[in-house]
CSV table of C-alpha atoms in Angstrom, one decimal:
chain,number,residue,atom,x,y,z
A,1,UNK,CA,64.9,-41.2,-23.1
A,2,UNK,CA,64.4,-37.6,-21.7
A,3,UNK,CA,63.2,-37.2,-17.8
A,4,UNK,CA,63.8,-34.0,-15.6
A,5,UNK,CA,64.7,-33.5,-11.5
A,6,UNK,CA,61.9,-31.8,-9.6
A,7,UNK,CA,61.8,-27.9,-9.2
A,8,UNK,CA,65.3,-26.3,-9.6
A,9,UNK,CA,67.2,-28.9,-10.4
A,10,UNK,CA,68.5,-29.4,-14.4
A,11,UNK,CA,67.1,-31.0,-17.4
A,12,UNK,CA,68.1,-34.8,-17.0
A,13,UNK,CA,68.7,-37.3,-19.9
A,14,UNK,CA,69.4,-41.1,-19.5
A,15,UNK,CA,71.2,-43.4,-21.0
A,16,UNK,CA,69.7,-46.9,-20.8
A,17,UNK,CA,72.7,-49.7,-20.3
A,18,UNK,CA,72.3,-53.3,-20.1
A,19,UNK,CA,75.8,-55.2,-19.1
A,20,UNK,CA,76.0,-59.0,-17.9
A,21,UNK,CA,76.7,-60.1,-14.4
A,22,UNK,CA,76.1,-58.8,-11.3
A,23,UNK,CA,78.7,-56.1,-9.2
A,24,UNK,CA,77.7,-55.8,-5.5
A,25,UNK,CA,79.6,-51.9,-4.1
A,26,UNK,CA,78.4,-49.7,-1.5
A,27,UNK,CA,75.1,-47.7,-2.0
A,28,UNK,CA,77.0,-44.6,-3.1
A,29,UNK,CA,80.5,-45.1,-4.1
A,30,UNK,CA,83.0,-42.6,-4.4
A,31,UNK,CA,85.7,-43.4,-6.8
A,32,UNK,CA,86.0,-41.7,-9.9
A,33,UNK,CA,84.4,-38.7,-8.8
A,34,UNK,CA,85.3,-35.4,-10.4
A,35,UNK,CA,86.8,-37.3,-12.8
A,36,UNK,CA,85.9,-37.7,-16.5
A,37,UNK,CA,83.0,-40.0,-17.1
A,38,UNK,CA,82.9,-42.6,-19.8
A,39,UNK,CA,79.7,-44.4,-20.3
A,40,UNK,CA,80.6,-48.6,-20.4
A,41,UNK,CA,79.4,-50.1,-23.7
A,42,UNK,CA,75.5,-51.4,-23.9
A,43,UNK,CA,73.5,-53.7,-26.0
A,44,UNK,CA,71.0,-50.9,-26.0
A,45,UNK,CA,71.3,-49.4,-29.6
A,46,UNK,CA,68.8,-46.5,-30.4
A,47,UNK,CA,68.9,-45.7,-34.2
A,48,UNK,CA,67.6,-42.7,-35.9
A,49,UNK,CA,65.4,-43.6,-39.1
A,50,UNK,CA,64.5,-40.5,-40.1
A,51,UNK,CA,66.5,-40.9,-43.4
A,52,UNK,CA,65.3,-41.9,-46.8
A,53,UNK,CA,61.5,-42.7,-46.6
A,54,UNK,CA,59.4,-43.1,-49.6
A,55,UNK,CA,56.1,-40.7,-49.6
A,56,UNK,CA,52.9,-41.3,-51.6
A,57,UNK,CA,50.1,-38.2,-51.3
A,58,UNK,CA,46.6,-40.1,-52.1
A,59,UNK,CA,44.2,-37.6,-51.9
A,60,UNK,CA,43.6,-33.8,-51.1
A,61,UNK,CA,41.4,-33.7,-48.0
A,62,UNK,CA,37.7,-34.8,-48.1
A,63,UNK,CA,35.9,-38.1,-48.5
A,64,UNK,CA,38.6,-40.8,-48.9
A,65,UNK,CA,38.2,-43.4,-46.6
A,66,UNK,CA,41.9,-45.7,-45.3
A,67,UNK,CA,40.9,-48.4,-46.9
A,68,UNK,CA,40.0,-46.4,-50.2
A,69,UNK,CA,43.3,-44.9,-50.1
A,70,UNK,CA,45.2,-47.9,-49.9
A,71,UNK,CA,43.6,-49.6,-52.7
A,72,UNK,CA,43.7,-46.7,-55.2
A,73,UNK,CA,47.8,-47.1,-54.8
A,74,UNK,CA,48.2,-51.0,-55.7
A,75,UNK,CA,51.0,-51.7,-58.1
A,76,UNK,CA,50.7,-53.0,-61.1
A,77,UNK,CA,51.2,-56.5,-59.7
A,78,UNK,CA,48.1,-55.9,-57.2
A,79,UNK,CA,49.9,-55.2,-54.2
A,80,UNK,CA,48.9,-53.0,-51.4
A,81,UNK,CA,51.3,-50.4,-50.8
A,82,UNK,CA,51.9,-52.2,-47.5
A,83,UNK,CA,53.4,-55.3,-49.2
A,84,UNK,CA,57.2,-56.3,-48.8
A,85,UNK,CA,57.5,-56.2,-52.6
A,86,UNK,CA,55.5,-53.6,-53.5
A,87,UNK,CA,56.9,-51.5,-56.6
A,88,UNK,CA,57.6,-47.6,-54.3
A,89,UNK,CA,60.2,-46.8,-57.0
A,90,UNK,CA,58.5,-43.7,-58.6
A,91,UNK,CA,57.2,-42.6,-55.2
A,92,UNK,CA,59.3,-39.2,-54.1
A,93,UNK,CA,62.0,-40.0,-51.1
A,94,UNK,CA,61.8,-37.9,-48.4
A,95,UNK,CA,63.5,-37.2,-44.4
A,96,UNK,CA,61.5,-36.9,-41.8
A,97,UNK,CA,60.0,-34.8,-40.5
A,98,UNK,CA,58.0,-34.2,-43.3
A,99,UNK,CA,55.7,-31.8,-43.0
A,100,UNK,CA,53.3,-31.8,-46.0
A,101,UNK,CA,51.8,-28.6,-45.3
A,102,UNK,CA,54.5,-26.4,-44.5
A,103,UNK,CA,55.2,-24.9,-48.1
A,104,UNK,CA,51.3,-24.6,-47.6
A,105,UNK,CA,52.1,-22.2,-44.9
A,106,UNK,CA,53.9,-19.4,-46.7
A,107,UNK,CA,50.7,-18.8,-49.3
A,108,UNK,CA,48.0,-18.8,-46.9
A,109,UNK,CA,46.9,-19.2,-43.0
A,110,UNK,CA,45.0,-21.2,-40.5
A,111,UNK,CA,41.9,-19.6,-39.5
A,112,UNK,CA,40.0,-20.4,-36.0
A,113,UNK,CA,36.8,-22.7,-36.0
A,114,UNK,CA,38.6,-24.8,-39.2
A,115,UNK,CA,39.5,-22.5,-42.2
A,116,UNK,CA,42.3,-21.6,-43.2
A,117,UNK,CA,45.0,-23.5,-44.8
A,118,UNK,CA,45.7,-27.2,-44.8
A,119,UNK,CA,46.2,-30.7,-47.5
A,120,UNK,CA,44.2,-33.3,-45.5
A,121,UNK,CA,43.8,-37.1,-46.4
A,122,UNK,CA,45.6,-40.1,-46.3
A,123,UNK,CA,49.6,-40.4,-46.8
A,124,UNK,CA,51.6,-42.9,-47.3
A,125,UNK,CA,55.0,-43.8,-46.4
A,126,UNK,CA,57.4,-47.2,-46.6
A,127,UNK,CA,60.7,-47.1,-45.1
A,128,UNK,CA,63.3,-50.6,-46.3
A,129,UNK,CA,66.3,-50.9,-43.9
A,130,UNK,CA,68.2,-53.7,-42.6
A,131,UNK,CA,67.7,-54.8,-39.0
A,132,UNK,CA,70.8,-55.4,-36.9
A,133,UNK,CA,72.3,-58.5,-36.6
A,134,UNK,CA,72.6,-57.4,-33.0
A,135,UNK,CA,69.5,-58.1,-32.1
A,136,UNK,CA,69.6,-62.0,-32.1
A,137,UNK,CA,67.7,-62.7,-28.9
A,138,UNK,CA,66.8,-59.5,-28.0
A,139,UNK,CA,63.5,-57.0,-28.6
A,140,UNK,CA,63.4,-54.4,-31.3
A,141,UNK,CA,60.6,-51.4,-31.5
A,142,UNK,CA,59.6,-48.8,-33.7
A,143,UNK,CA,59.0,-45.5,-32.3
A,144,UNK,CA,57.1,-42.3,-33.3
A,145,UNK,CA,57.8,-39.1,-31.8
A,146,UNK,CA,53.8,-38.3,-32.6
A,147,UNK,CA,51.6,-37.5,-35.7
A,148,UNK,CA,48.6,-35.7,-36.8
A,149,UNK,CA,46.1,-37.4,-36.5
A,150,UNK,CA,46.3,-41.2,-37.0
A,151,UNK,CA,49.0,-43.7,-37.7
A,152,UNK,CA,48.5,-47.2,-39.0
A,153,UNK,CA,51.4,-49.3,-38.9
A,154,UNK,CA,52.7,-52.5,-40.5
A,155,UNK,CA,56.3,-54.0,-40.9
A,156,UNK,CA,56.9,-56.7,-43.6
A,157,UNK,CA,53.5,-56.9,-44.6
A,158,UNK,CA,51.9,-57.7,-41.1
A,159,UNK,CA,49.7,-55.2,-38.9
A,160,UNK,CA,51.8,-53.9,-36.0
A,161,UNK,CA,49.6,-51.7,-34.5
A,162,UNK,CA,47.5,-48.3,-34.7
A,163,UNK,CA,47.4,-44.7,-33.5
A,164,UNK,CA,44.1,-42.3,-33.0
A,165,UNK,CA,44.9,-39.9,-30.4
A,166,UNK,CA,46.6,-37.1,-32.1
A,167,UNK,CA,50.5,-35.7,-31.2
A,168,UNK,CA,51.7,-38.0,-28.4
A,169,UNK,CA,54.3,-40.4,-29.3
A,170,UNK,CA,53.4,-44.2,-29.7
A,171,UNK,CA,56.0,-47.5,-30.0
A,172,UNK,CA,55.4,-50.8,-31.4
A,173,UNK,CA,57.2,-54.0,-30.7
A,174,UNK,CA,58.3,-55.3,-33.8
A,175,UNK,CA,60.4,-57.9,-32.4
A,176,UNK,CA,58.3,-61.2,-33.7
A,177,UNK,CA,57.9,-59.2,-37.4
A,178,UNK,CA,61.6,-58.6,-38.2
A,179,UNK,CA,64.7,-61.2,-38.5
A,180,UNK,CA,67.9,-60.2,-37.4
A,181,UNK,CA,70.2,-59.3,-40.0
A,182,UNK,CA,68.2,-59.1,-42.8
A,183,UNK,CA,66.0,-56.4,-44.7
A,184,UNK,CA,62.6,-55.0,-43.4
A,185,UNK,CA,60.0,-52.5,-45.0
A,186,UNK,CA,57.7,-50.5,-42.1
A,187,UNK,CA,54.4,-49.0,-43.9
A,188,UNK,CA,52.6,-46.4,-42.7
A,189,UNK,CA,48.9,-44.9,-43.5
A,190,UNK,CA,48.5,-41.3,-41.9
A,191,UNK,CA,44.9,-39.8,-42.0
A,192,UNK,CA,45.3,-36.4,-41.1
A,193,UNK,CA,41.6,-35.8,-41.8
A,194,UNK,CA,40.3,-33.1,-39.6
A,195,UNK,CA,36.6,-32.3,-38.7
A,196,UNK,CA,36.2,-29.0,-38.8
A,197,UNK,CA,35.5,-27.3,-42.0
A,198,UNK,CA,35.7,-30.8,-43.3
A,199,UNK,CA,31.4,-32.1,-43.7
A,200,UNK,CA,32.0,-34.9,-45.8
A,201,UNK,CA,34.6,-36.9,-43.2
A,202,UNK,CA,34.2,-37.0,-39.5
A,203,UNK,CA,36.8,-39.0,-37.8
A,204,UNK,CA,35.7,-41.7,-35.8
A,205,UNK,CA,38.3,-44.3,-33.4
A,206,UNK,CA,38.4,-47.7,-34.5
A,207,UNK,CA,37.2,-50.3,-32.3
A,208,UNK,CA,39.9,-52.5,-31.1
A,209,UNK,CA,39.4,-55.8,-32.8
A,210,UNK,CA,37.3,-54.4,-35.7
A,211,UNK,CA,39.1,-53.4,-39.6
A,212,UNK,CA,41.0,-50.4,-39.7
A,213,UNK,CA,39.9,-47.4,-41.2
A,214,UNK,CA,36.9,-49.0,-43.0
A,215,UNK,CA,34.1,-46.8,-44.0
A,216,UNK,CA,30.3,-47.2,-42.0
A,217,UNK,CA,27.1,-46.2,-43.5
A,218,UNK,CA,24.6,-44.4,-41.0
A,219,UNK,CA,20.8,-45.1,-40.3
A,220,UNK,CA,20.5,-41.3,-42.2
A,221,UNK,CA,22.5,-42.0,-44.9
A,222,UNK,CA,25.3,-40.3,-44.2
A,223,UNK,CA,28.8,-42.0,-43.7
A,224,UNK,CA,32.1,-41.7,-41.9
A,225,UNK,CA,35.6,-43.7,-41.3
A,226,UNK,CA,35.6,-45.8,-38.0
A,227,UNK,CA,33.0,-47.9,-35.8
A,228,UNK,CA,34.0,-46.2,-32.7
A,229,UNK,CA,33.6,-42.8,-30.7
A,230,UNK,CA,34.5,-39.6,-33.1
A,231,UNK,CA,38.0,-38.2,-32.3
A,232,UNK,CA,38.9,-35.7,-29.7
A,233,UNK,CA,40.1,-31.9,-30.3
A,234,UNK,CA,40.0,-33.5,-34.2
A,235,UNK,CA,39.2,-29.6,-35.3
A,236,UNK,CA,42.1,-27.0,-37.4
A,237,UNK,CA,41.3,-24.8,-34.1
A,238,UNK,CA,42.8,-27.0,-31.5
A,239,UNK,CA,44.6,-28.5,-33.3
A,240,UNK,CA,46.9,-27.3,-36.8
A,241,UNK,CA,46.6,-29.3,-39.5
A,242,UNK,CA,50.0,-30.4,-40.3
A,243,UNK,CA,50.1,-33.7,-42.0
A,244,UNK,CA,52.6,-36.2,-42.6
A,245,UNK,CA,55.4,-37.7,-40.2
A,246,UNK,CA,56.2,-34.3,-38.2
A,247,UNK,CA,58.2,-36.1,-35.7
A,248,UNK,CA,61.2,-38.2,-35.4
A,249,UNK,CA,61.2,-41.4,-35.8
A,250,UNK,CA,63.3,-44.7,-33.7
A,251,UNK,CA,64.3,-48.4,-34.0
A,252,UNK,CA,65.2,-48.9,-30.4
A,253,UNK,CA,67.3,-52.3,-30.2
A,254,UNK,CA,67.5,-53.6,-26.6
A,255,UNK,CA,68.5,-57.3,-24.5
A,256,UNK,CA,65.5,-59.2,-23.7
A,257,UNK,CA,65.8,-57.5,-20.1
A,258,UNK,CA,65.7,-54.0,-20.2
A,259,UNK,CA,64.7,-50.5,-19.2
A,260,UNK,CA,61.1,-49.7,-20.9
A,261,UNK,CA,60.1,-46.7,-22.4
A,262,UNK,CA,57.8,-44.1,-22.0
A,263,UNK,CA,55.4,-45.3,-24.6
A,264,UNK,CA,52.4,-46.2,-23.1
A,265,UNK,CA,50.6,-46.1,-26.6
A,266,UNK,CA,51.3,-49.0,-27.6
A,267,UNK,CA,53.6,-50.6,-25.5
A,268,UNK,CA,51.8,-50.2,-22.2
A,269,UNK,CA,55.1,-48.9,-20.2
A,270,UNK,CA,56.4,-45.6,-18.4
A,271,UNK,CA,60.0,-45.7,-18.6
A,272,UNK,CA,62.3,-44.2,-15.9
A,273,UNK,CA,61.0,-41.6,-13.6
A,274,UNK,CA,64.2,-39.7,-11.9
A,275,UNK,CA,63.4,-36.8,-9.3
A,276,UNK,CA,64.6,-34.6,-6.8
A,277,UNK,CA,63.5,-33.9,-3.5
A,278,UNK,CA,64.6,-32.4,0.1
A,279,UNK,CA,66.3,-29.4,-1.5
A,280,UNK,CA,68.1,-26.8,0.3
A,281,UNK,CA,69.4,-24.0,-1.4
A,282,UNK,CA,71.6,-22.4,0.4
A,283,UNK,CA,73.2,-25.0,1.6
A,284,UNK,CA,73.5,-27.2,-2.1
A,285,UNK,CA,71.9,-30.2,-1.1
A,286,UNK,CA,69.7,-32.8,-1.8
A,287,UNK,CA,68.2,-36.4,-2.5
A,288,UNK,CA,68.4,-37.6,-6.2
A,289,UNK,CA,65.6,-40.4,-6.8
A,290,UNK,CA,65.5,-42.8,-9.8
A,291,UNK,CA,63.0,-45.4,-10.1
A,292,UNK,CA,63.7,-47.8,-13.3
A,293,UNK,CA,60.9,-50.1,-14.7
A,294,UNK,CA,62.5,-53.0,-15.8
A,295,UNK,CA,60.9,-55.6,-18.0
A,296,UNK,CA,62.1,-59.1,-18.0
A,297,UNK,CA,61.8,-60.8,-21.2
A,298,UNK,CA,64.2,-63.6,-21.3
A,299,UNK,CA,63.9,-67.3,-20.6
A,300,UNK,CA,64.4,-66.8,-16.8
A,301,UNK,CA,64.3,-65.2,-13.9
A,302,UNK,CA,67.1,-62.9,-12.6
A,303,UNK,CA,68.9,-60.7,-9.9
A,304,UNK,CA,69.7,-57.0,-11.0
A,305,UNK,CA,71.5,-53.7,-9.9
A,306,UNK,CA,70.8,-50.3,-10.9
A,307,UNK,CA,73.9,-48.3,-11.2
A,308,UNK,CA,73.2,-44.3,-11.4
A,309,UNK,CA,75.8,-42.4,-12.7
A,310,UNK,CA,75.4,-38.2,-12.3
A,311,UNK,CA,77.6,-36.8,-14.8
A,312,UNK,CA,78.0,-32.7,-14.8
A,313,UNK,CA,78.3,-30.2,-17.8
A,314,UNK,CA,82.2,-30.7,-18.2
A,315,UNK,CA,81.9,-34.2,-18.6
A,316,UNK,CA,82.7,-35.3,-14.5
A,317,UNK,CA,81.4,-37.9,-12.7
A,318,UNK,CA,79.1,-35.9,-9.7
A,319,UNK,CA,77.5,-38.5,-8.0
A,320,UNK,CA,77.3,-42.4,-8.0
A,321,UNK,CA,74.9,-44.5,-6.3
A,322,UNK,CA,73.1,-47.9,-7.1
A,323,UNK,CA,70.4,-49.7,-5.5
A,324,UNK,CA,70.6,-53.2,-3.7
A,325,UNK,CA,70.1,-56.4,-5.6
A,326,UNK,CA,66.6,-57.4,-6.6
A,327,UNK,CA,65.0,-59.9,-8.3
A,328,UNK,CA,63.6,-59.6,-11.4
A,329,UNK,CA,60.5,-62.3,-12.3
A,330,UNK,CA,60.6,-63.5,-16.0
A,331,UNK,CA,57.6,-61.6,-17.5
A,332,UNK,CA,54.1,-64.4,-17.9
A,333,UNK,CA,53.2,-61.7,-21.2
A,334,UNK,CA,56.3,-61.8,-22.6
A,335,UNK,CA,56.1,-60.8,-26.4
A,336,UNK,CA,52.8,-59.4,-26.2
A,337,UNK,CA,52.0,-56.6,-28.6
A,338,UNK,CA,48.9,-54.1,-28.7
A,339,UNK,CA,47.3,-53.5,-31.6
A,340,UNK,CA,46.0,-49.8,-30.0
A,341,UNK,CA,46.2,-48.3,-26.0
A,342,UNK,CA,42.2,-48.5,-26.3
A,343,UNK,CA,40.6,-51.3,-24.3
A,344,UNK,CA,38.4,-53.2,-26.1
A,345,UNK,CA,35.8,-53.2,-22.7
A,346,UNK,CA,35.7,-49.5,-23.0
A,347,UNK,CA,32.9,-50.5,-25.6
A,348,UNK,CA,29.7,-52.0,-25.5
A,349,UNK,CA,29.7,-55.1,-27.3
A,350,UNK,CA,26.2,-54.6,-28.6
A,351,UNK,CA,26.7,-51.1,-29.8
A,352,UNK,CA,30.3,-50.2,-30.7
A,353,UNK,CA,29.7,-46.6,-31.4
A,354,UNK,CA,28.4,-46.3,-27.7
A,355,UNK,CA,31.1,-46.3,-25.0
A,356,UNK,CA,30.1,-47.5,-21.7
A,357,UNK,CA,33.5,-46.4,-19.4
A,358,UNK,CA,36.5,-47.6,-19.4
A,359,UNK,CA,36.6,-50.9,-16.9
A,360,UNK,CA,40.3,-51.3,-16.8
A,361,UNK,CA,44.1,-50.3,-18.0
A,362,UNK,CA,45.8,-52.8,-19.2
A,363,UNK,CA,49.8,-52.7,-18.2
A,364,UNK,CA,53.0,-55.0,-19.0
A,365,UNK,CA,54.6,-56.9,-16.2
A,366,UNK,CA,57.5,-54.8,-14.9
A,367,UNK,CA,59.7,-54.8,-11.9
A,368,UNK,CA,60.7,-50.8,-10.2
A,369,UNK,CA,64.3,-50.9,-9.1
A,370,UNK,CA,64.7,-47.9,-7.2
A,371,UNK,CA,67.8,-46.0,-5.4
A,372,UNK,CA,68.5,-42.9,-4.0
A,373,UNK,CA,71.4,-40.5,-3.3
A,374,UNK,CA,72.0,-37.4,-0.5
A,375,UNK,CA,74.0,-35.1,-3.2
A,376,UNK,CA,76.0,-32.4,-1.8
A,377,UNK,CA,77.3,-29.1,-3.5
A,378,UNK,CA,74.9,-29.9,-5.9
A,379,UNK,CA,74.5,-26.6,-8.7
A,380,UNK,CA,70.9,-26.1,-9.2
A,381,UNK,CA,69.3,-24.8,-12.0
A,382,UNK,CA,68.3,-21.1,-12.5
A,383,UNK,CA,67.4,-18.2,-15.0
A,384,UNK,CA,71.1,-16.7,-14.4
A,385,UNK,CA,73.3,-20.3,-14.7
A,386,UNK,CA,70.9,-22.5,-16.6
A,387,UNK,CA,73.1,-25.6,-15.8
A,388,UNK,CA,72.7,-29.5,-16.8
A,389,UNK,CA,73.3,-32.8,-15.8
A,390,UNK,CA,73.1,-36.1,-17.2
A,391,UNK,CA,72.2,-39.2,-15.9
A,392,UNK,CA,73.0,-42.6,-16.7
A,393,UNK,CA,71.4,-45.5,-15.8
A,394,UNK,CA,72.8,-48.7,-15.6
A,395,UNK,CA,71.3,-52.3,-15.5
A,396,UNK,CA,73.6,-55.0,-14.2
């Protein structure tokens, strides 16, 4: 998880750490400083799966619909591609990111207002790995960096969740789909259908509740994919055409109380937010904020400290700090899981394809821990000494 000091101040990562039991020390303590920093071992196991994906192209750009797509790929056994034992043998293996269009590049170019070059349609992808046994009692999500346009998502034969929006990056809680030490296929349908210069297919969202990617015949005659609103900035001029899984992709393993992420779609959290403020210059001061959203999963309420740890470019511990103890309600939504960030009431129930305003914003129950620090002979950040620090947070 990336987040960044205000104004002149460096680049920040952090490191979310879960350890047991409480430790009660001063607000900022002192020892160890300027010496080198060792991070203490968490449950919290992020896990690149950008490795070893199988691909499937279905179609070349116009009038297939998702659920066309899908169905013209069964096995011979009558599977949907999304099936734990579908047959993907003969399907080509491929690392992410995978950008279908990028030999496409080289022969041709993107034009404003939609021409140009570009494969659109539907592509598939299925991903087997084996979940860690690590995870026993604790959550497990899938993470997306972004795509282009949609992403429709299912792990061991289940619906997870789905994507519309275009580039941002999305999570799904896959805890309640996956068992702990044993093997689990993620499938995953990406339209990458664009508008412009594209009559035959307009993109339109899908309604939460209603079938995904299901094909609607108009009062004229005509048809598209979706019951909803068409897409935003859906056109090759806003928007490149560069389909497939062009990001990275995540299995985040955490303790059932943990630091969220910043995933709103689909998970309906913000992650940390860590900022500077009072700066003076001259004088190499000023106060280091971090404000952790905390989610509380387990069987039980609990009491927590956040430990901050501000580690400089060598490796040295800068600055420590943590916040006071506070209590930490067990979550009354725990193990929810959304299906899409769209709220269903932004819809009128009588006519789906007309939006009436959205009504409300539907968020997990989280707890903010927050502390602070007065940092002295701090090195700010500039054009001349571009310098970093990192920052570790730390949930006792």
């Amino acid at each position: 998880m990336k987040q960044r000091l205000h104004a002149f101040l460096a680049v920040i990562m952090t490191l979310q750490l879960l350890l047991s039991g409480i430790v009660t020390v001063n607000a900022e303590d002192t020892s160890g400083i300027g010496e080198a920093y060792t991070a203490p071992d968490s449950p919290a196991v992020t896990y690149n799966m950008n490795l070893d994906w199988k691909f499937k192209e279905t179609s070349n750009g116009t009038t297939a619909s998702l659920e066309d797509a899908i169905n013209s790929v069964d096995d011979e056994e009558g599977d949907h591609f999304y099936s734990i034992d579908y047959d993907d043998s003969e399907w080509e293996t491929v690392s992410i990111p995978h950008g279908i269009n990028g030999e496409d590049a080289f022969t041709s170019n993107t034009r404003d207002a939609g021409g140009g070059m570009g494969r659109i349609g539907v592509f598939l992808y299925r991903k087997t790995f084996t979940v860690p046994e690590s995870a026993e009692g604790g959550k497990v999500f899938f993470e997306l960096e972004g795509i282009r346009q949609a992403a429709y998502v299912w792990v061991n034969g289940k619906k997870v969740g789905y994507y519309e929006a275009g580039i941002t990056a999305m999570g799904f809680d896959i805890t309640n789909f996956v068992v702990p030490g044993e093997t689990a296929v993620i499938a995953i349908a990406n339209d990458a259908t664009a508008t412009s210069g594209n009559p035959n297919k307009t993109m339109y969202e899908t309604v939460p509740g209603e079938e995904w990617g299901s094909s609607y015949t108009l009062n004229n005659g005509s048809s598209h994919v979706g019951d909803g609103v068409g897409y935003e900035w859906n056109v090759r001029s806003f928007n490149e055409v560069q389909a497939g899984l062009v990001y990275n992709a995540y299995l985040h393993v955490t303790g059932s109380v943990y630091q969220t992420f910043p995933l709103y779609n689909n998970l309906k959290t913000t992650g940390n937010y860590i900022y500077a403020d009072n700066f003076d210059i001259r004088g190499g001061t000023a106060t280091i904020h971090v404000d952790a959203e905390v989610r509380n999963e387990s069987e039980s309420d609990g009491s927590y400290t956040l430990e901050v740890a501000v580690v400089d470019a060598e490796g040295n511990l800068a600055y420590q700090f943590e916040s006071s103890e506070t209590s930490v309600a067990k979550a009354s939504d725990a193990g929810v899981v959304y299906e899409t960030a769209v709220e269903r009431d932004v819809y009128d129930a009588e006519n789906l394809a007309n939006p009436v305003g959205l009504t409300k914003v539907n968020t997990v129950e989280v707890t903010h821990i927050t502390a602070s620090c007065e940092a002295s002979d701090v090195r700010f950040w500039s054009l001349d000494d571009p310098y970093l620090y990192t920052v570790y947070t730390i949930l006792k």
